[in-house]
Amino acid sequence: MRSAAQGPSTRTSSDRSEWVDRWLSSCSDLAELSLSSPMSDAVIEEIDGRRIRIGDRWLADFASCNYLGFDLDREIAAAIPGYVERWGTHPSWSRLLGSPVLYPEIEERLTDLLGCEDTLVLPTITLIHLSVIPVLAGGGTVFVDRRAHKTIYEGCQFASIRGARIERFQHDDADDLERLLRNDGSTTRLICMDGVNSMTGNAPDLPAFAEIARKYDAVLYVDDAHGFGVIGERGEDELSPYGMRGNSIVRYFGESYDNIIFIAGLSKAYSSLAAFICCPSEIKQLLKTAAPPYLYSGPSPVASLATTLAGLDVNERRGDALRAGLWEKTGRVLRRLDELGVHTPNTSGFPIIEVPLARHEDIAAVGRFLFDSGIYVTLAAYPLVPRDEVGFRVQITAANTDEEIEQLTDALGRLAATFDLQPARRPAKEAAA
Ligand SMILES: Cc1ncc(COP(=O)(O)O)c(C=O)c1O
């Protein structure tokens, strides 16, 4: 069998090396960074709460997506042994062959929490995109947000191989989407986009996109990997502007599921290896035979099914209090950036805070500075982001202590005094309101 690196069999060996060279050069910034930066491809040897040890250095971890701190929650961890006792460590049936009753229990609880018609659990969002987008797209047109997550693009590529046409619309631009839809003659139309953006922490105007999907008889396919568990339905009793129950961007905006297929994962806020799709029961039934992961993939480990169920219990009882604490901690970091006059695209108060650099060439030195300050973040290098967005991303979780937040705000102050960061673009009073 030929490997992907070998390229198609019609190439000569000199074509092949040019092709590989071109590919490597397009990733060279990233490759260089991953060789030189202690915050890339790191081996974490130990954790203590939200502190991690790399070699002999302890750092405060601001790269975790465990937004609710469920990975460290004693009550959730204590639920695992009982389930493993009853089910073993891993049900190795594919889901079509047989699902432990834990699966329908999780699906029913997610359906209740999200207020959708039905839910199907599969191992990861990536597998959902790869398998479900081609099914929903058929031979029609997929309209994809230019800045949609890479895994959505991978799903679109599969859809394209199966005969779908792919059209890109400007990021977050409902008018541009409508322009494309108006000129499209296909009978099957799928619109793919992210919910809460994994870099900016901002949500798209979901009601505007949903309205357009309904107007043009299209399906809006939304990946809210980050929003689920953090933002949710609004109400008078809410303890923070994230809303209540963490039941996602759809409920946050008070939207119905008409023409919406909603995707989210449990591997971020719920600290468990699983993902799900909210859809009409008829589509769920279709996906049981049409989506390869349901037929062939290994299922989630029992420990993850256990932590999902225990996490859903904890979310009901303590979730809103955890989210209120998360809002407050995130606000402290955003206010510090405002005081420093430093730009972040975050206008939502969501616990993802991206800090772009003024000079993309500084990325390795900035990474080293933060590492030496005991702060662990996600570095965003070219080509993962455009050159004018190269920088780093901070994620706050409910498990970060006040001391860690202070350590971060202090490091940001010293960083701003040492490197050129992009200047704030909005009046300070608007930020983190
Ligand atoms: C928006 C988005 N979609 C999908 C994924 C991938 O999720 P999974 O690990 O469940 O495949 C991520 C992971 O970071 C993500 O941010």
XYZ file of C-alpha atoms and ligand atoms in Angstrom:
449
model
C 0.000 0.000 0.000
C 1.182 3.533 -0.748
C 1.418 5.945 2.169
C 0.013 9.472 1.972
C 3.561 10.875 2.018
C 4.330 8.942 -1.150
C 1.605 10.779 -3.016
C -0.367 9.464 -5.988
C 1.290 6.632 -7.931
C 1.562 8.643 -11.181
C 4.223 10.983 -9.720
C 7.901 10.520 -10.501
C 10.335 10.526 -7.582
C 11.524 14.101 -8.365
C 7.894 15.345 -8.496
C 7.387 13.555 -5.242
C 10.236 15.256 -3.419
C 9.092 18.672 -4.711
C 5.610 17.936 -3.451
C 6.897 16.874 -0.019
C 9.255 19.885 0.110
C 6.406 22.263 -0.688
C 4.247 20.686 1.971
C 7.027 20.813 4.560
C 7.836 24.435 3.774
C 4.191 25.449 4.258
C 4.406 24.019 7.791
C 7.968 25.179 8.513
C 7.048 27.791 11.166
C 5.082 25.159 13.021
C 7.757 22.483 12.602
C 10.438 24.861 13.892
C 8.302 25.812 16.868
C 7.554 22.229 17.769
C 11.289 21.459 17.782
C 12.281 24.545 19.770
C 9.369 25.223 22.117
C 8.937 23.513 25.469
C 5.175 24.101 25.013
C 4.860 21.947 21.959
C 4.650 18.170 21.950
C 5.563 18.216 25.658
C 5.574 15.178 27.910
C 3.671 15.947 31.122
C 5.153 13.827 33.875
C 2.879 14.646 36.784
C -0.105 16.808 37.687
C -1.213 18.354 40.954
C -4.590 20.027 40.531
C -4.181 22.363 37.565
C -0.398 22.364 37.922
C 1.662 20.223 35.609
C 5.260 19.062 35.752
C 7.429 19.000 32.624
C 10.948 17.818 33.464
C 11.768 19.501 36.750
C 9.534 22.524 36.174
C 6.030 22.973 37.615
C 3.674 25.197 35.600
C 0.122 26.513 35.965
C -1.865 24.882 33.173
C -3.874 27.283 31.020
C -4.102 24.937 28.045
C -6.759 22.588 29.401
C -10.247 22.363 27.885
C -11.631 20.731 31.054
C -13.627 23.934 31.579
C -15.705 22.679 34.523
C -12.790 20.952 36.247
C -14.595 17.590 36.020
C -11.272 15.803 35.338
C -10.264 16.554 38.927
C -13.683 16.274 40.567
C -13.534 13.677 43.361
C -17.230 12.784 43.096
C -16.927 12.091 39.373
C -13.709 10.072 39.712
C -15.289 8.019 42.523
C -18.063 6.870 40.159
C -15.634 4.992 37.867
C -14.796 1.822 39.886
C -18.454 0.777 40.303
C -19.073 0.961 36.551
C -15.830 -0.855 35.713
C -16.794 -3.547 38.245
C -20.086 -4.072 36.365
C -18.959 -3.548 32.763
C -15.218 -4.253 32.631
C -12.880 -1.598 31.259
C -14.061 -1.563 27.670
C -17.055 -2.816 25.697
C -15.310 -3.817 22.503
C -18.486 -4.294 20.493
C -19.070 -1.712 17.809
C -22.226 0.173 18.657
C -24.232 -1.563 15.932
C -23.265 -4.928 17.391
C -24.348 -3.989 20.897
C -24.283 -1.021 23.270
C -24.110 -1.256 27.062
C -27.283 0.243 28.518
C -25.102 3.194 29.600
C -25.290 4.507 26.024
C -29.085 4.868 25.832
C -29.001 6.319 29.356
C -26.500 8.980 28.252
C -28.440 9.671 25.058
C -31.695 10.162 26.972
C -30.048 12.463 29.494
C -28.398 14.552 26.786
C -31.698 14.751 24.889
C -33.380 16.069 28.069
C -30.578 18.514 28.858
C -30.388 19.931 25.345
C -34.125 19.835 24.667
C -33.640 18.253 21.232
C -35.575 15.434 19.579
C -32.939 12.712 19.862
C -29.212 12.160 20.438
C -26.641 9.728 19.083
C -23.323 9.169 20.896
C -20.163 8.349 18.894
C -16.524 8.341 20.048
C -15.281 11.767 18.878
C -16.398 14.886 17.032
C -13.754 14.243 14.370
C -15.320 10.874 13.604
C -18.760 12.510 13.512
C -17.636 15.129 10.979
C -15.883 12.564 8.781
C -18.859 10.250 8.722
C -21.955 12.431 9.118
C -21.170 15.429 6.881
C -20.922 13.211 3.740
C -24.211 11.499 4.613
C -26.074 14.767 5.160
C -24.490 16.432 2.120
C -25.219 13.624 -0.359
C -24.739 14.966 -3.879
C -25.769 18.486 -2.870
C -23.828 21.561 -1.746
C -21.986 22.111 1.522
C -21.594 25.767 2.536
C -18.746 25.969 5.015
C -17.552 28.922 7.092
C -14.047 29.884 5.916
C -12.735 29.676 9.471
C -14.584 26.495 10.458
C -12.597 24.005 12.518
C -10.137 21.875 10.548
C -12.058 18.707 11.406
C -15.183 20.141 9.715
C -13.079 20.726 6.604
C -11.917 17.124 6.699
C -15.567 16.034 6.757
C -16.261 18.332 3.797
C -13.415 16.745 1.872
C -14.975 13.331 2.340
C -18.314 14.784 1.243
C -16.644 16.186 -1.845
C -15.154 12.782 -2.744
C -18.694 11.398 -2.544
C -20.015 13.998 -4.987
C -20.924 17.080 -2.924
C -19.960 20.570 -4.050
C -18.142 22.687 -1.441
C -18.666 26.461 -1.174
C -16.944 28.654 1.406
C -18.560 31.725 2.901
C -16.811 34.567 4.741
C -16.296 33.874 8.414
C -19.368 34.704 10.513
C -20.953 36.444 7.544
C -24.626 35.490 7.200
C -25.054 37.884 4.225
C -22.277 36.177 2.285
C -23.864 32.800 3.045
C -27.234 34.046 1.808
C -25.649 35.338 -1.398
C -24.259 31.849 -2.120
C -27.524 30.106 -1.229
C -29.520 32.418 -3.471
C -27.392 31.337 -6.436
C -27.366 27.630 -5.625
C -29.609 25.235 -7.471
C -29.010 22.018 -5.534
C -31.775 20.278 -3.638
C -29.612 19.239 -0.665
C -27.940 22.096 1.183
C -25.820 21.765 4.281
C -24.300 24.736 6.133
C -21.337 23.836 8.369
C -19.928 26.118 11.043
C -18.556 26.279 14.575
C -20.530 27.305 17.635
C -18.278 29.068 20.159
C -15.064 29.678 18.235
C -12.089 27.663 19.470
C -9.694 30.620 19.107
C -11.657 33.798 19.795
C -14.100 32.389 22.346
C -16.893 34.286 20.583
C -20.179 32.815 19.374
C -21.588 33.418 15.888
C -25.000 35.045 15.451
C -26.732 31.665 15.481
C -30.297 33.042 15.090
C -29.280 34.823 11.853
C -27.738 31.641 10.403
C -30.696 29.497 11.558
C -33.144 31.900 9.913
C -31.257 31.704 6.615
C -31.097 27.902 6.819
C -34.883 27.771 7.271
C -35.517 30.307 4.511
C -33.467 28.291 1.994
C -34.536 24.851 3.222
C -30.974 24.032 4.259
C -29.645 22.151 7.291
C -27.428 24.125 9.666
C -24.742 21.828 11.096
C -23.131 23.400 14.179
C -20.062 22.122 16.054
C -20.179 23.560 19.576
C -17.239 21.575 20.987
C -16.306 24.467 23.282
C -19.664 26.036 24.124
C -21.349 22.859 25.358
C -21.033 22.657 29.135
C -20.201 26.359 29.466
C -22.988 28.416 27.901
C -26.678 27.587 28.094
C -30.250 28.791 28.388
C -30.764 32.289 29.750
C -33.055 33.004 32.676
C -33.712 35.219 35.644
C -32.107 32.726 38.008
C -28.832 32.555 36.116
C -25.713 32.936 38.247
C -23.572 34.274 35.386
C -23.908 35.639 31.836
C -22.955 32.169 30.540
C -26.605 31.286 31.225
C -27.741 28.083 32.905
C -27.188 24.326 32.647
C -24.432 24.564 30.011
C -26.850 23.210 27.429
C -25.071 24.865 24.496
C -25.238 27.692 22.003
C -28.653 26.629 20.662
C -30.319 27.042 24.067
C -28.173 30.087 24.909
C -29.789 31.906 21.988
C -33.237 30.461 22.757
C -33.249 28.781 19.325
C -35.314 25.762 18.296
C -33.721 22.751 16.585
C -35.733 23.305 13.385
C -33.252 22.790 10.514
C -30.385 22.518 13.021
C -28.163 19.503 13.556
C -26.050 20.079 16.598
C -22.733 18.421 17.394
C -20.726 18.596 20.609
C -18.176 16.561 22.497
C -17.794 15.381 26.047
C -14.002 15.542 25.919
C -13.846 19.216 26.889
C -16.281 20.407 29.594
C -17.223 16.826 30.576
C -13.664 15.439 30.585
C -14.806 12.170 28.962
C -13.964 10.539 25.638
C -17.243 10.680 23.719
C -19.177 13.011 21.434
C -22.758 13.318 20.266
C -25.084 14.548 17.588
C -28.530 16.031 18.310
C -30.851 15.297 15.431
C -34.320 14.051 14.543
C -34.891 10.350 15.433
C -35.228 9.534 11.737
C -31.695 10.823 11.052
C -30.360 8.967 14.104
C -31.820 5.766 12.672
C -30.245 6.507 9.277
C -26.819 7.194 10.826
C -26.882 3.847 12.626
C -26.244 2.168 9.278
C -24.836 5.039 7.200
C -22.160 6.397 9.574
C -19.126 4.065 9.698
C -18.133 4.787 13.342
C -21.472 3.377 14.563
C -20.839 0.206 12.581
C -17.106 -0.280 12.931
C -15.403 1.932 15.542
C -14.441 0.846 19.017
C -16.686 2.521 21.597
C -15.763 4.931 24.389
C -14.075 3.331 27.420
C -16.398 2.453 30.317
C -14.586 5.014 32.497
C -15.682 7.728 30.048
C -19.278 6.534 29.990
C -19.177 6.563 33.813
C -17.692 10.069 34.029
C -20.258 11.320 31.516
C -23.158 10.063 33.658
C -21.579 11.308 36.888
C -20.730 14.606 35.168
C -24.353 15.054 34.117
C -25.367 14.614 37.804
C -22.772 17.103 38.989
C -23.780 19.533 36.256
C -27.369 19.469 37.526
C -26.384 20.159 41.124
C -23.228 22.276 40.938
C -22.745 23.231 37.296
C -24.115 26.759 37.513
C -21.976 27.575 40.570
C -18.875 26.252 38.762
C -19.741 28.360 35.710
C -20.212 31.468 37.868
C -16.708 30.958 39.311
C -15.344 30.432 35.802
C -16.944 33.668 34.587
C -15.392 35.586 37.469
C -11.881 34.145 36.936
C -12.050 34.771 33.184
C -13.171 38.355 33.844
C -10.085 38.969 35.988
C -7.781 37.952 33.124
C -9.727 39.992 30.550
C -9.679 43.050 32.798
C -5.920 42.706 33.224
C -5.451 42.712 29.433
C -7.604 45.829 29.267
C -5.525 47.581 31.923
C -2.433 46.680 29.910
C -4.037 47.986 26.697
C -3.532 44.593 25.041
C -5.834 43.259 22.325
C -7.745 40.029 22.564
C -10.532 39.145 20.122
C -12.590 37.789 23.062
C -15.685 39.982 23.404
C -17.838 37.335 25.079
C -16.224 36.594 28.434
C -15.929 32.927 27.377
C -12.909 31.210 29.019
C -10.816 31.146 25.824
C -8.567 34.186 25.590
C -6.408 34.574 22.524
C -3.528 37.069 22.646
C -2.081 37.802 19.184
C 1.456 39.165 18.901
C 2.429 42.332 17.061
C 5.384 40.476 15.477
C 4.734 36.838 14.549
C 8.506 36.173 14.602
C 8.418 36.543 18.412
C 6.325 33.426 18.957
C 9.135 31.118 20.115
C 10.577 33.776 22.478
C 7.120 34.548 23.898
C 6.523 30.844 24.464
C 9.846 30.555 26.278
C 9.059 33.651 28.380
C 5.698 32.231 29.502
C 7.222 28.815 30.159
C 9.974 30.376 32.269
C 7.240 32.310 34.137
C 5.601 28.983 35.011
C 2.644 29.463 32.646
C 1.540 26.784 30.194
C -0.589 27.957 27.237
C -1.434 26.871 23.689
C 0.819 28.514 21.112
C -0.921 29.425 17.863
C 1.703 29.403 15.101
C 1.449 29.889 11.357
C -0.102 28.086 9.406
C -2.539 27.061 12.161
C -3.593 30.713 12.195
C -2.850 33.561 9.718
C 0.420 35.425 10.403
C -1.363 38.473 11.870
C -3.056 36.207 14.430
C 0.034 34.325 15.569
C 0.130 34.364 19.354
C -1.101 32.249 22.222
C -4.377 31.080 23.671
C -5.168 30.954 27.371
C -7.956 28.709 28.626
C -9.344 29.080 32.109
C -11.019 26.217 33.915
C -13.020 26.011 37.126
C -10.091 24.096 38.627
C -7.604 26.955 38.225
C -6.949 28.474 41.647
C -6.976 32.184 42.472
C -3.189 31.982 42.918
C -2.804 30.569 39.409
C -4.947 33.374 37.969
C -2.758 35.870 39.799
C 0.379 34.197 38.497
C -1.069 34.480 34.968
C -2.060 38.163 35.255
C 1.358 38.972 36.693
C 3.104 37.117 33.816
C 0.913 38.941 31.261
C 2.023 42.274 32.725
C 5.713 41.351 32.439
C 5.145 39.913 28.957
C 3.508 43.165 27.775
C 6.495 45.100 29.106
C 8.943 42.854 27.245
C 7.289 42.089 23.880
C 5.124 43.978 21.387
C 1.545 42.763 21.737
C -1.269 44.120 19.587
C -2.912 47.233 21.104
C -6.482 47.023 22.445
C -9.121 47.914 19.845
C -12.094 48.642 22.073
C -12.736 51.029 24.929
C -11.706 49.487 28.258
C -15.180 49.856 29.792
C -16.731 47.591 27.141
C -14.339 44.742 27.864
C -15.303 41.906 30.192
C -18.486 43.770 31.053
C -14.388 23.046 17.281
C -13.772 21.689 17.448
N -14.317 20.633 16.793
C -13.803 19.404 16.907
C -12.707 19.146 17.699
C -12.192 17.743 17.790
O -12.933 17.065 18.767
P -12.691 15.522 19.057
O -11.470 15.431 19.901
O -13.930 15.086 19.807
O -12.547 14.834 17.759
C -12.121 20.193 18.409
C -10.938 19.931 19.256
O -10.243 20.752 19.723
C -12.666 21.493 18.280
O -12.123 22.532 18.924
